[in-house]
Amino acid sequence: MSAKGVLVRVSTYAALIVMALATLFPLLWVTSIAFMRAPERFAGTPPLWPDHPTLVNMVNIVHQQRIGYYFLNSLIVAAATTPLSVLVAGLAGYALAQAKFRAHRLVSWIVMFAVLVPNQALVLPLFEMFSAVHLINHYAALILPAAANAVSIVLIQAYARGIPADVLDAARIDGASEWRTFFSVVVPLMAPMLAAVAVLTFVVSWNDFMWPMIAMQKVDMQTLPVALASIDREHYQNIGLMAAGATVAILPMMFVFLASQRYYLRAVSAGSLTD
Amino acid sequence: MARLELQRVSKLLANRQVVLQDIDCTVNDGELISVVGPSGCGKSTLLRCVAGLDKITSGDIRIGGQRVNDLPPQQRNVAMVFQNHALYPHMTVYQNLAFGLRVRRVARAIVDARVRRTAVRLGLEALLGRYPRELSGGQRQRTALGRAMLREPGVFLLDEPLSSLDIPLRAEMRRELSALHTALGTTMVYVTHDQSEALSLGQRVVVLADGQIQQIDTPDGIYKEPSNRFVAGFVGWPPMNFLDGDWLENSGLDAHCIDYGIRPERLLLQPSSSADAFIAGRLERIESFGGEWQVEISRNGSRVIARVAPNPELRRDNELRLWFRREDLYAFDRATGRRLQG
Ligand SMILES: Nc1ncnc2c1ncn2[C@@H]1O[C@H](COP(=O)(O)OP(=O)(O)OP(=O)(O)O)[C@@H](O)[C@H]1O
Ligand SMILES: [Mg+2]
């Protein structure tokens, strides 16, 4: 390798390492704070590393704050939202990309428009709607609005355009119904993008704050981010407790991302769909 | 196995552009018919209409006597081999072959037996575990063919299946296809833009241009008795020479409102009898094809090509006479392009 090549490589890696550290540092610090004793956490800026590691914050957050309860609420909502949303976006995105139907252009425009509408603008109408059907304080209030996600549809539509039309026609001639073609041919070909959308949906659902706060007014039904925010309000400046909550909240996302990393990266780096 | 009938089939696009116009054609049970025409003339559209992938605007399509106009592709009992193979990229060769049978819920053991039998027949048995991206062009071709064969269709539709192969492989696959047709005895429609492929493979040939059938006949008939100027110029290589008035000024032929044509292999260096006529021009080019030469003469900017035996006496830039028998001339109406007999 030439001297210039080495230089380029070294500076690329240096930049990547700096960015990785900048991203990871707050996560590591929060995790570290979660294991600190009370005196340390009152010493102004907390140190980077606990002198005497302790589980007291973890025990507190689990026992006193019943964090497991809220964790479960979040998990139920995210676990139900993700497959539902992927299915809806998969069908809609594929149809918009490959099917010929009359209102095609109109529907495409509506979806594109929906991408532009900020979530905050939806809170009020959503609340009216879900109140009207008495679903406030039900999991459905969080799951249903997330089931049709315009961004996911647009992502999948763009990816599904790459499926060769002849391959779909071949399946039809082979005798496959439209559903069979979708599940046996389209879904496997879109797998990387479906996985990416699944991860995205899970993370968005897990972190969602505003709508869950409004839709889940019973404490029992609150999701983790909402519950953590109220801990902050009740135990002002108990940084250790907050950090422990945040650490617990990070875990499933770490898990989801690591488990799907392979597919996720393939979609982001846009693999080719043709043989 | 089934007979395929097209009756006054037309297809218009949404913008009213005519892609197929009044197609009338019957493919007999077990016949191999080839469809040939220039790019964009509607060959693929014709196959897609028969398969049910495109809807026709008017007319009737019958397969085995049953009117299939309103049947979806799944129910038409046809198999199709696509120009670019269209294999399922995420399935192995085995799964590609088996898919059609699995869809129709054929028992696993039967599927397995039939897939393996077809694989052996096509020389694919060692490749069953591979994915399409791991195959050569010829192997993909065979897989696509196998997938269609396993359907045991009434009608086999092939859309330029050999166009992506190199020339030696193409000749080999062409022989295999021909043998396959003999063995299967299935009705086949073979689309190609290569006229030599159409003539060598088809029992009959359909010549298509601008969405209209120009002629349907046996390969010999198409070659010897082209029905119009288009067919005459499209079939045969090098193409038929068309001679305008200048070429024929000393032949005593009436070139008024008539285009004359002659095939390059019918032009001779020596007269074969005293009744022969000749054309004369400057020898522009000699191209050797081993046992045969192609020579090109020109006159007032128009060119004529002849296929002749190698002859060392020929010199570039010399005047050359090419002789022909008058009955080898084709005559076409200049206005309509229609062939004039006699
Ligand atoms: N979906 C479509 N939209 C617009 N025009 C189309 C469409 N499908 C076909 N056409 C037009 O119909 C005509 C016939 O197309 P077709 O693909 O049947 O030609 P072809 O004979 O198969 O050509 P080739 O030898 O290049 O494959 C062309 O002029 C093409 O532009
Ligand atoms: Mg074509």
XYZ file of C-alpha atoms and ligand atoms in Angstrom:
649
model
C 0.000 0.000 0.000
C 1.272 3.463 -0.831
C 2.106 6.014 1.858
C -0.914 8.016 0.798
C -3.129 4.934 1.078
C -1.920 4.308 4.605
C -2.578 7.911 5.542
C -6.115 7.798 4.164
C -6.800 4.566 5.990
C -5.389 5.762 9.287
C -7.340 9.011 9.208
C -10.549 7.178 8.231
C -10.210 4.851 11.194
C -9.275 7.720 13.492
C -12.402 9.608 12.477
C -14.554 6.505 12.943
C -13.081 5.860 16.383
C -13.718 9.439 17.468
C -17.324 9.242 16.275
C -17.850 5.874 17.948
C -16.477 7.213 21.237
C -18.615 10.333 21.015
C -21.666 8.097 20.599
C -20.751 5.507 23.193
C -19.366 7.789 25.883
C -22.716 9.053 27.281
C -24.060 5.490 27.293
C -21.077 4.206 29.217
C -21.172 7.096 31.648
C -24.883 6.618 32.374
C -24.297 2.915 32.955
C -21.411 3.741 35.235
C -23.466 6.252 37.254
C -26.148 3.623 37.743
C -23.690 1.686 39.877
C -22.515 4.612 42.069
C -23.237 5.189 45.749
C -25.173 8.153 47.033
C -22.188 10.338 48.112
C -20.598 10.149 44.703
C -23.679 11.222 42.908
C -23.955 14.435 44.924
C -20.390 15.493 44.191
C -21.329 17.910 41.414
C -20.300 16.305 38.143
C -20.242 12.562 38.747
C -16.908 10.804 38.206
C -16.454 8.534 35.191
C -16.014 5.416 37.227
C -17.604 4.333 40.562
C -15.102 4.035 43.468
C -17.272 1.513 45.237
C -19.638 -0.172 42.775
C -23.059 -0.926 44.221
C -26.348 -2.422 43.104
C -28.423 -0.231 45.378
C -29.840 1.915 42.571
C -30.742 -1.165 40.543
C -32.460 -2.754 43.518
C -34.324 0.472 44.186
C -35.517 0.968 40.668
C -36.752 -2.589 40.424
C -38.342 -2.860 43.885
C -39.478 0.629 44.892
C -40.207 1.972 41.424
C -41.603 -1.269 39.964
C -39.671 -0.628 36.792
C -40.299 -4.199 35.644
C -43.952 -3.314 35.320
C -43.366 -0.398 32.976
C -40.718 -2.373 31.145
C -43.331 -5.026 30.442
C -45.817 -2.407 29.206
C -43.236 -1.028 26.802
C -42.259 -4.485 25.701
C -45.855 -5.523 24.998
C -46.472 -2.387 22.973
C -43.217 -2.568 20.998
C -43.493 -6.319 20.416
C -47.046 -5.977 19.110
C -46.373 -2.838 17.075
C -43.294 -4.131 15.295
C -44.659 -7.183 13.407
C -47.958 -5.452 12.703
C -46.278 -2.356 11.353
C -43.796 -4.355 9.263
C -46.635 -6.387 7.768
C -48.685 -3.306 6.898
C -45.713 -1.389 5.519
C -44.512 -4.475 3.624
C -47.864 -4.977 1.910
C -48.434 -1.290 1.238
C -44.885 -0.572 0.083
C -44.881 -3.584 -2.237
C -48.278 -2.698 -3.680
C -47.231 0.906 -4.310
C -44.014 -0.251 -5.947
C -45.266 -3.080 -8.138
C -49.046 -3.305 -8.411
C -51.017 -1.505 -11.077
C -54.202 -0.009 -9.751
C -56.326 3.004 -10.427
C -55.672 5.225 -7.404
C -51.970 4.467 -7.403
C -50.780 8.026 -7.781
C -53.279 9.426 -5.288
C -52.329 6.889 -2.612
C -48.623 7.531 -3.222
C -49.163 11.231 -2.692
C -51.130 10.673 0.487
C -48.360 8.499 1.900
C -45.698 11.033 0.936
C -47.759 13.751 2.580
C -48.168 11.673 5.726
C -44.385 11.517 6.012
C -44.320 15.284 6.335
C -46.912 15.541 9.118
C -45.170 15.881 12.511
C -46.305 13.415 15.180
C -47.106 16.230 17.600
C -49.769 17.476 15.215
C -51.519 14.125 15.454
C -51.798 13.985 19.215
C -55.003 15.933 19.556
C -57.005 14.209 16.790
C -55.710 10.833 17.960
C -56.855 11.574 21.474
C -60.325 12.533 20.245
C -60.568 9.390 18.153
C -59.388 6.981 20.799
C -61.555 8.618 23.449
C -64.537 8.194 21.175
C -63.943 4.459 20.880
C -62.963 4.129 24.559
C -59.460 2.848 23.870
C -57.573 5.406 25.968
C -55.589 3.482 28.594
C -55.539 0.381 26.401
C -52.467 -1.013 24.678
C -54.376 -0.621 21.417
C -54.094 3.158 21.791
C -50.333 2.852 21.316
C -50.257 -0.082 18.916
C -52.859 0.914 16.316
C -51.572 4.397 15.376
C -48.081 2.972 14.935
C -49.277 0.079 12.779
C -49.320 2.173 9.616
C -46.136 4.157 9.415
C -45.646 6.328 6.351
C -41.854 6.417 6.631
C -41.701 2.618 6.722
C -43.985 2.404 3.696
C -41.827 4.822 1.717
C -38.637 2.967 2.652
C -40.095 -0.365 1.603
C -41.634 1.060 -1.543
C -38.243 2.326 -2.662
C -36.673 -1.045 -1.976
C -39.477 -3.039 -3.603
C -39.038 -1.142 -6.860
C -35.827 -3.122 -7.248
C -37.650 -6.460 -7.418
C -37.621 -7.528 -11.085
C -41.202 -7.615 -12.403
C -40.375 -10.749 -14.418
C -39.636 -12.676 -11.241
C -43.103 -11.831 -9.927
C -44.647 -12.776 -13.277
C -42.737 -16.054 -13.185
C -44.303 -16.833 -9.814
C -47.778 -16.102 -11.184
C -47.170 -18.372 -14.148
C -45.881 -21.009 -11.738
C -49.395 -20.868 -10.315
C -48.780 -18.831 -7.160
C -51.619 -16.618 -5.944
C -50.884 -12.968 -5.145
C -50.588 -13.810 -1.433
C -48.345 -16.756 -2.108
C -46.189 -14.604 -4.372
C -45.948 -12.002 -1.616
C -44.934 -14.380 1.137
C -42.775 -16.803 -0.877
C -41.034 -14.384 -3.216
C -41.472 -10.752 -2.200
C -40.878 -11.090 1.541
C -37.625 -13.066 1.230
C -36.350 -10.594 -1.356
C -37.203 -7.648 0.869
C -35.906 -9.313 4.052
C -33.022 -6.888 4.658
C -35.270 -3.857 4.369
C -38.030 -5.484 6.424
C -35.476 -6.178 9.153
C -34.275 -2.589 9.064
C -37.842 -1.297 9.298
C -38.517 -3.721 12.164
C -35.566 -2.372 14.134
C -36.586 1.191 13.398
C -40.176 0.545 14.426
C -39.131 -1.173 17.638
C -36.800 1.672 18.617
C -39.323 4.381 17.800
C -42.048 2.571 19.718
C -39.732 1.926 22.670
C -38.622 5.550 22.898
C -41.948 7.169 22.102
C -42.912 9.656 24.765
C -45.538 12.254 23.947
C -48.430 10.146 22.725
C -47.927 7.376 25.337
C -47.897 10.028 28.073
C -51.241 11.355 26.889
C -52.880 8.083 25.895
C -51.884 6.166 29.036
C -53.236 8.187 31.918
C -53.509 5.297 34.338
C -50.156 4.794 36.058
C -50.495 1.029 35.598
C -50.502 1.414 31.829
C -47.541 3.765 31.514
C -44.583 2.871 29.330
C -40.982 3.009 30.470
C -39.993 6.473 29.151
C -43.110 8.043 30.667
C -42.521 6.291 33.986
C -38.855 7.318 34.037
C -39.855 10.922 33.474
C -42.157 10.815 36.465
C -39.430 9.254 38.627
C -37.326 12.247 37.706
C -40.105 14.518 38.864
C -40.679 12.699 42.154
C -37.053 12.056 43.120
C -35.475 15.247 42.022
C -31.742 14.998 41.449
C -31.502 11.343 42.307
C -29.140 10.853 39.409
C -28.241 7.304 40.366
C -31.865 6.193 40.246
C -32.406 7.892 36.882
C -29.255 6.368 35.463
C -30.327 2.920 36.614
C -33.672 3.418 34.840
C -31.984 4.589 31.671
C -29.606 1.642 31.757
C -32.500 -0.789 31.968
C -34.249 1.034 29.129
C -31.236 0.735 26.853
C -30.896 -3.037 27.194
C -33.624 -4.259 24.812
C -32.506 -1.880 22.095
C -28.964 -3.137 22.364
C -30.350 -6.630 22.063
C -32.582 -5.867 19.076
C -29.839 -4.077 17.237
C -27.207 -6.730 17.827
C -29.604 -9.520 16.859
C -30.581 -7.884 13.569
C -27.299 -6.172 12.785
C -26.511 -8.448 9.870
C -29.755 -7.726 7.983
C -29.831 -4.135 9.071
C -26.439 -3.356 7.628
C -27.284 -5.141 4.420
C -30.308 -2.916 3.858
C -28.459 0.274 4.754
C -25.672 -0.557 2.326
C -28.377 -1.273 -0.288
C -27.743 -4.761 -1.634
C -28.695 -5.698 -5.159
C -31.905 -7.569 -5.778
C -31.176 -9.023 -9.179
C -29.627 -12.425 -9.745
C -50.629 -30.388 -24.659
C -52.948 -28.066 -26.406
C -53.730 -26.131 -29.506
C -53.339 -22.373 -29.256
C -55.651 -20.121 -31.243
C -55.471 -16.361 -31.542
C -58.415 -14.684 -33.231
C -58.214 -11.030 -34.178
C -56.212 -10.258 -31.068
C -55.420 -6.573 -30.579
C -53.697 -4.777 -27.761
C -53.727 -1.041 -27.207
C -51.840 0.730 -24.454
C -53.483 3.266 -22.163
C -52.265 6.039 -24.494
C -54.021 4.252 -27.388
C -50.726 3.230 -28.963
C -51.321 0.005 -30.900
C -48.927 -2.750 -29.837
C -50.689 -5.710 -31.474
C -53.195 -5.473 -34.289
C -55.560 -8.173 -35.495
C -53.309 -11.106 -34.754
C -54.784 -14.260 -36.317
C -52.780 -17.370 -35.763
C -53.291 -21.004 -34.859
C -50.537 -23.102 -33.355
C -51.348 -26.769 -33.721
C -51.128 -29.254 -30.914
C -47.466 -30.198 -30.499
C -46.210 -27.688 -33.030
C -43.123 -25.529 -32.512
C -43.756 -22.147 -34.016
C -41.265 -19.313 -33.915
C -42.156 -15.638 -33.835
C -39.600 -13.266 -35.242
C -39.494 -9.539 -35.777
C -37.419 -6.456 -35.075
C -37.044 -5.032 -31.587
C -40.209 -3.394 -30.303
C -42.559 -5.087 -32.774
C -44.631 -6.654 -29.996
C -43.204 -10.156 -29.635
C -42.936 -10.080 -25.850
C -46.333 -8.461 -25.577
C -47.809 -11.250 -27.675
C -46.410 -13.903 -25.322
C -47.490 -11.951 -22.246
C -51.014 -11.747 -23.644
C -51.107 -15.497 -24.215
C -49.760 -16.080 -20.697
C -52.330 -13.731 -19.193
C -49.772 -11.286 -17.827
C -51.152 -8.541 -20.095
C -54.805 -8.043 -20.934
C -55.810 -7.933 -24.575
C -58.032 -5.127 -25.837
C -60.068 -7.194 -28.254
C -60.151 -10.604 -29.871
C -60.070 -14.109 -28.435
C -57.375 -16.431 -27.172
C -58.138 -20.140 -26.902
C -55.937 -22.773 -25.345
C -57.008 -26.354 -25.941
C -60.331 -25.059 -27.216
C -61.082 -23.108 -24.031
C -61.452 -19.347 -24.216
C -58.956 -17.957 -21.727
C -59.374 -14.191 -22.196
C -60.536 -13.703 -18.644
C -58.426 -16.349 -16.916
C -55.475 -15.220 -14.773
C -52.016 -16.639 -15.593
C -52.312 -19.164 -12.776
C -55.164 -20.910 -14.570
C -54.007 -20.797 -18.174
C -51.915 -23.947 -18.231
C -48.966 -22.221 -19.859
C -45.318 -22.027 -18.893
C -43.017 -19.214 -19.881
C -39.274 -18.830 -20.108
C -38.311 -15.194 -19.747
C -35.696 -13.311 -21.710
C -33.628 -12.682 -18.565
C -34.481 -16.072 -16.994
C -36.321 -14.460 -14.018
C -35.182 -17.153 -11.594
C -36.077 -16.657 -7.939
C -32.801 -15.194 -6.626
C -33.350 -16.375 -3.050
C -34.042 -19.987 -3.974
C -31.650 -22.740 -4.920
C -31.905 -24.447 -8.299
C -33.848 -27.224 -6.587
C -36.295 -24.778 -5.020
C -36.644 -22.874 -8.272
C -37.595 -26.077 -10.055
C -39.890 -27.273 -7.287
C -41.759 -24.020 -6.652
C -44.526 -24.496 -9.224
C -45.257 -28.006 -7.978
C -45.163 -26.978 -4.327
C -47.592 -24.177 -5.046
C -49.991 -26.726 -6.466
C -49.554 -28.885 -3.360
C -48.043 -31.860 -5.126
C -46.806 -34.397 -2.556
C -43.211 -33.876 -1.481
C -41.984 -37.283 -2.651
C -43.455 -36.771 -6.114
C -42.006 -33.265 -6.338
C -38.607 -34.605 -5.393
C -38.723 -37.392 -7.960
C -39.832 -35.083 -10.749
C -37.347 -32.344 -9.922
C -34.512 -34.854 -9.950
C -35.655 -36.432 -13.196
C -35.803 -33.049 -14.912
C -32.469 -32.024 -13.409
C -30.815 -35.125 -14.836
C -32.360 -34.516 -18.218
C -30.988 -30.964 -18.296
C -27.637 -31.790 -16.716
C -28.397 -29.823 -13.571
C -28.145 -32.605 -10.995
C -24.825 -31.375 -9.606
C -26.114 -27.810 -9.261
C -29.334 -28.363 -7.335
C -27.964 -26.734 -4.192
C -26.676 -23.606 -5.896
C -28.257 -20.185 -6.019
C -28.884 -18.464 -9.378
C -26.056 -15.976 -8.793
C -23.679 -18.944 -8.598
C -24.636 -20.245 -12.058
C -23.283 -19.524 -15.519
C -25.602 -18.080 -18.166
C -26.187 -21.472 -19.751
C -26.932 -23.077 -16.407
C -29.433 -20.360 -15.541
C -31.003 -20.900 -18.917
C -31.360 -24.606 -18.276
C -32.834 -23.935 -14.847
C -35.414 -21.576 -16.316
C -36.223 -24.186 -18.926
C -36.506 -26.899 -16.291
C -38.823 -24.784 -14.198
C -41.115 -24.361 -17.189
C -40.924 -28.067 -18.123
C -41.929 -29.163 -14.629
C -45.208 -27.355 -15.026
C -46.059 -29.824 -17.816
C -47.925 -27.014 -19.535
C -50.322 -27.166 -22.439
C -48.361 -24.432 -24.147
C -44.723 -23.539 -23.721
C -43.838 -19.875 -24.265
C -40.204 -18.924 -24.763
C -39.183 -15.274 -24.942
C -35.739 -14.969 -26.516
C -34.415 -17.575 -24.095
C -31.017 -17.787 -25.777
C -30.319 -14.104 -26.306
C -28.096 -13.786 -23.249
C -25.826 -16.664 -24.228
C -22.681 -16.509 -26.320
C -22.799 -17.862 -29.844
C -21.415 -21.421 -29.493
C -23.546 -22.027 -26.417
C -26.522 -20.625 -28.250
C -26.117 -23.119 -31.075
C -25.824 -25.951 -28.568
C -28.891 -24.851 -26.593
C -30.799 -24.488 -29.841
C -30.126 -28.126 -30.678
C -31.097 -29.133 -27.153
C -34.312 -27.147 -27.378
C -35.171 -28.798 -30.642
C -34.497 -32.224 -29.159
C -36.516 -31.293 -26.112
C -39.468 -30.324 -28.229
C -39.302 -33.626 -30.057
C -39.166 -35.485 -26.747
C -41.892 -33.536 -24.950
C -44.182 -33.019 -27.924
C -45.529 -29.852 -26.280
C -46.971 -26.945 -28.224
C -44.292 -24.263 -28.205
C -44.126 -20.609 -29.160
C -40.557 -19.476 -29.549
C -39.895 -15.735 -29.752
C -36.648 -14.385 -31.136
C -35.358 -11.373 -32.996
C -32.786 -13.552 -34.753
C -34.192 -14.659 -38.095
C -31.741 -17.543 -38.517
C -32.756 -18.921 -35.136
C -36.419 -18.594 -36.085
C -35.924 -20.461 -39.362
C -33.766 -23.227 -37.926
C -35.984 -23.937 -34.927
C -39.554 -23.320 -36.025
C -41.718 -25.809 -37.891
C -43.520 -22.683 -38.949
C -42.461 -19.076 -38.596
C -44.512 -15.996 -37.808
C -42.952 -12.741 -38.993
C -44.170 -9.792 -36.952
C -43.600 -6.096 -37.608
C -45.267 -3.088 -36.006
C -47.651 -5.344 -34.145
C -48.972 -6.962 -37.311
C -48.361 -10.405 -38.727
C -46.527 -10.079 -42.042
C -46.487 -13.751 -42.905
C -46.976 -17.192 -41.400
C -45.342 -20.053 -43.249
C -42.791 -22.836 -43.064
C -39.157 -21.693 -42.899
C -38.755 -22.651 -46.552
C -41.885 -20.809 -47.536
C -40.835 -17.667 -45.659
C -37.454 -17.766 -47.333
C -38.496 -18.654 -50.849
C -41.860 -16.972 -51.050
C -41.786 -13.866 -48.855
C -45.168 -12.203 -49.005
C -43.852 -8.656 -48.915
C -40.761 -6.519 -49.093
C -40.371 -6.408 -45.306
C -40.244 -10.190 -44.925
C -37.920 -10.502 -47.903
C -35.491 -8.019 -46.399
C -35.765 -9.317 -42.843
C -35.214 -13.006 -43.500
C -31.882 -14.202 -44.863
C -28.305 -13.096 -44.188
C -26.873 -10.999 -45.691
C -30.264 -9.424 -46.427
C -31.839 -9.453 -49.855
C -30.507 -6.757 -52.220
C -33.077 -4.332 -53.518
C -32.238 -3.031 -56.986
C -33.502 0.357 -58.046
C -33.863 1.421 -61.705
C -30.193 2.270 -62.212
C -28.987 -1.245 -61.580
C -31.362 -2.733 -64.060
C -31.015 -0.262 -66.944
C -29.494 -2.863 -69.306
C -31.701 -5.786 -68.256
C -34.829 -4.758 -70.122
C -36.944 -5.039 -66.935
C -39.695 -2.574 -66.148
C -38.679 -0.869 -62.917
C -41.562 1.565 -62.972
C -43.491 1.326 -59.648
C -41.762 -1.972 -58.945
C -38.903 -2.806 -56.582
C -36.811 -5.786 -57.566
C -34.893 -7.868 -55.054
C -32.349 -10.634 -55.299
C -30.737 -12.751 -52.622
C -26.934 -12.473 -52.280
C -26.470 -16.203 -52.910
C -28.321 -15.971 -56.227
C -25.761 -13.606 -57.733
C -23.101 -15.403 -59.767
C -19.712 -14.458 -61.169
C -20.458 -16.307 -64.436
C -23.720 -16.595 -66.355
C -25.319 -20.029 -66.039
C -27.173 -19.712 -69.329
C -27.536 -17.273 -72.191
C -30.858 -16.053 -70.796
C -29.202 -14.631 -67.661
C -29.089 -10.924 -66.934
C -26.395 -9.059 -65.023
C -25.811 -6.025 -62.899
C -22.512 -4.192 -62.909
C -20.714 -1.953 -60.452
C -17.394 -1.127 -58.898
C -16.055 -3.826 -56.544
C -15.848 -2.063 -53.188
C -15.126 -4.724 -50.683
C -14.206 -8.399 -50.406
C -14.831 -10.144 -47.123
C -13.601 -13.674 -46.641
C -15.585 -16.183 -44.587
C -13.233 -19.073 -45.298
C -15.078 -21.197 -47.820
C -17.142 -18.278 -49.039
C -16.592 -14.662 -49.979
C -18.956 -11.793 -49.656
C -18.336 -9.158 -52.279
C -19.901 -5.753 -52.413
C -20.328 -3.717 -55.573
C -21.578 -0.154 -55.754
C -23.139 2.067 -58.337
C -24.211 5.662 -57.829
C -23.920 5.215 -54.088
C -26.165 2.176 -53.802
C -24.690 -1.181 -52.858
C -25.278 -4.838 -53.643
C -23.815 -7.793 -51.785
C -23.176 -11.226 -53.272
C -22.040 -14.502 -51.725
C -19.595 -16.186 -54.094
C -16.945 -18.878 -54.098
C -13.430 -17.527 -53.352
C -11.883 -16.244 -56.553
C -8.323 -14.854 -56.594
C -8.929 -13.013 -59.865
C -11.226 -10.469 -58.233
C -9.584 -7.062 -57.739
C -10.845 -4.198 -55.614
C -12.003 -1.099 -57.567
C -12.432 -3.067 -60.802
C -15.738 -3.202 -62.599
C -17.546 -6.424 -61.723
C -20.536 -8.093 -63.328
C -22.854 -10.231 -61.223
C -25.166 -12.547 -63.133
C -28.538 -13.867 -62.158
C -31.393 -15.875 -63.530
C -34.463 -13.773 -64.142
C -36.680 -16.181 -62.202
C -34.569 -15.537 -59.076
C -35.690 -11.924 -59.011
C -38.405 -10.927 -56.571
C -40.762 -8.123 -57.533
C -42.564 -5.884 -55.042
C -45.145 -3.197 -55.497
C -43.293 -0.007 -54.637
C -46.316 1.632 -52.995
C -47.610 -1.235 -50.856
C -44.520 -3.432 -50.615
C -46.625 -6.422 -51.569
C -44.948 -9.181 -53.555
C -45.931 -9.375 -57.216
C -46.102 -12.896 -58.582
C -45.119 -14.034 -62.076
N -45.656 -1.213 -20.308
C -45.468 -0.562 -21.446
N -45.570 0.786 -21.486
C -45.377 1.460 -22.618
N -45.073 0.877 -23.780
C -44.947 -0.442 -23.820
C -45.127 -1.238 -22.648
N -44.936 -2.514 -22.992
C -44.633 -2.517 -24.292
N -44.645 -1.283 -24.799
C -44.412 -0.914 -26.202
O -44.977 -1.925 -26.971
C -44.162 -2.222 -28.082
C -43.848 -3.692 -28.119
O -43.047 -4.064 -27.030
P -42.494 -5.532 -26.858
O -41.754 -5.582 -25.583
O -43.601 -6.498 -27.036
O -41.479 -5.655 -28.073
P -40.534 -6.865 -28.468
O -40.892 -7.255 -29.842
O -40.575 -7.914 -27.443
O -39.113 -6.165 -28.494
P -37.682 -6.780 -28.088
O -37.216 -7.595 -29.224
O -36.858 -5.544 -27.913
O -37.855 -7.543 -26.825
C -42.933 -1.341 -27.957
O -43.105 -0.266 -28.849
C -42.961 -0.877 -26.534
O -42.428 0.414 -26.464
Mg -39.121 -8.701 -26.030
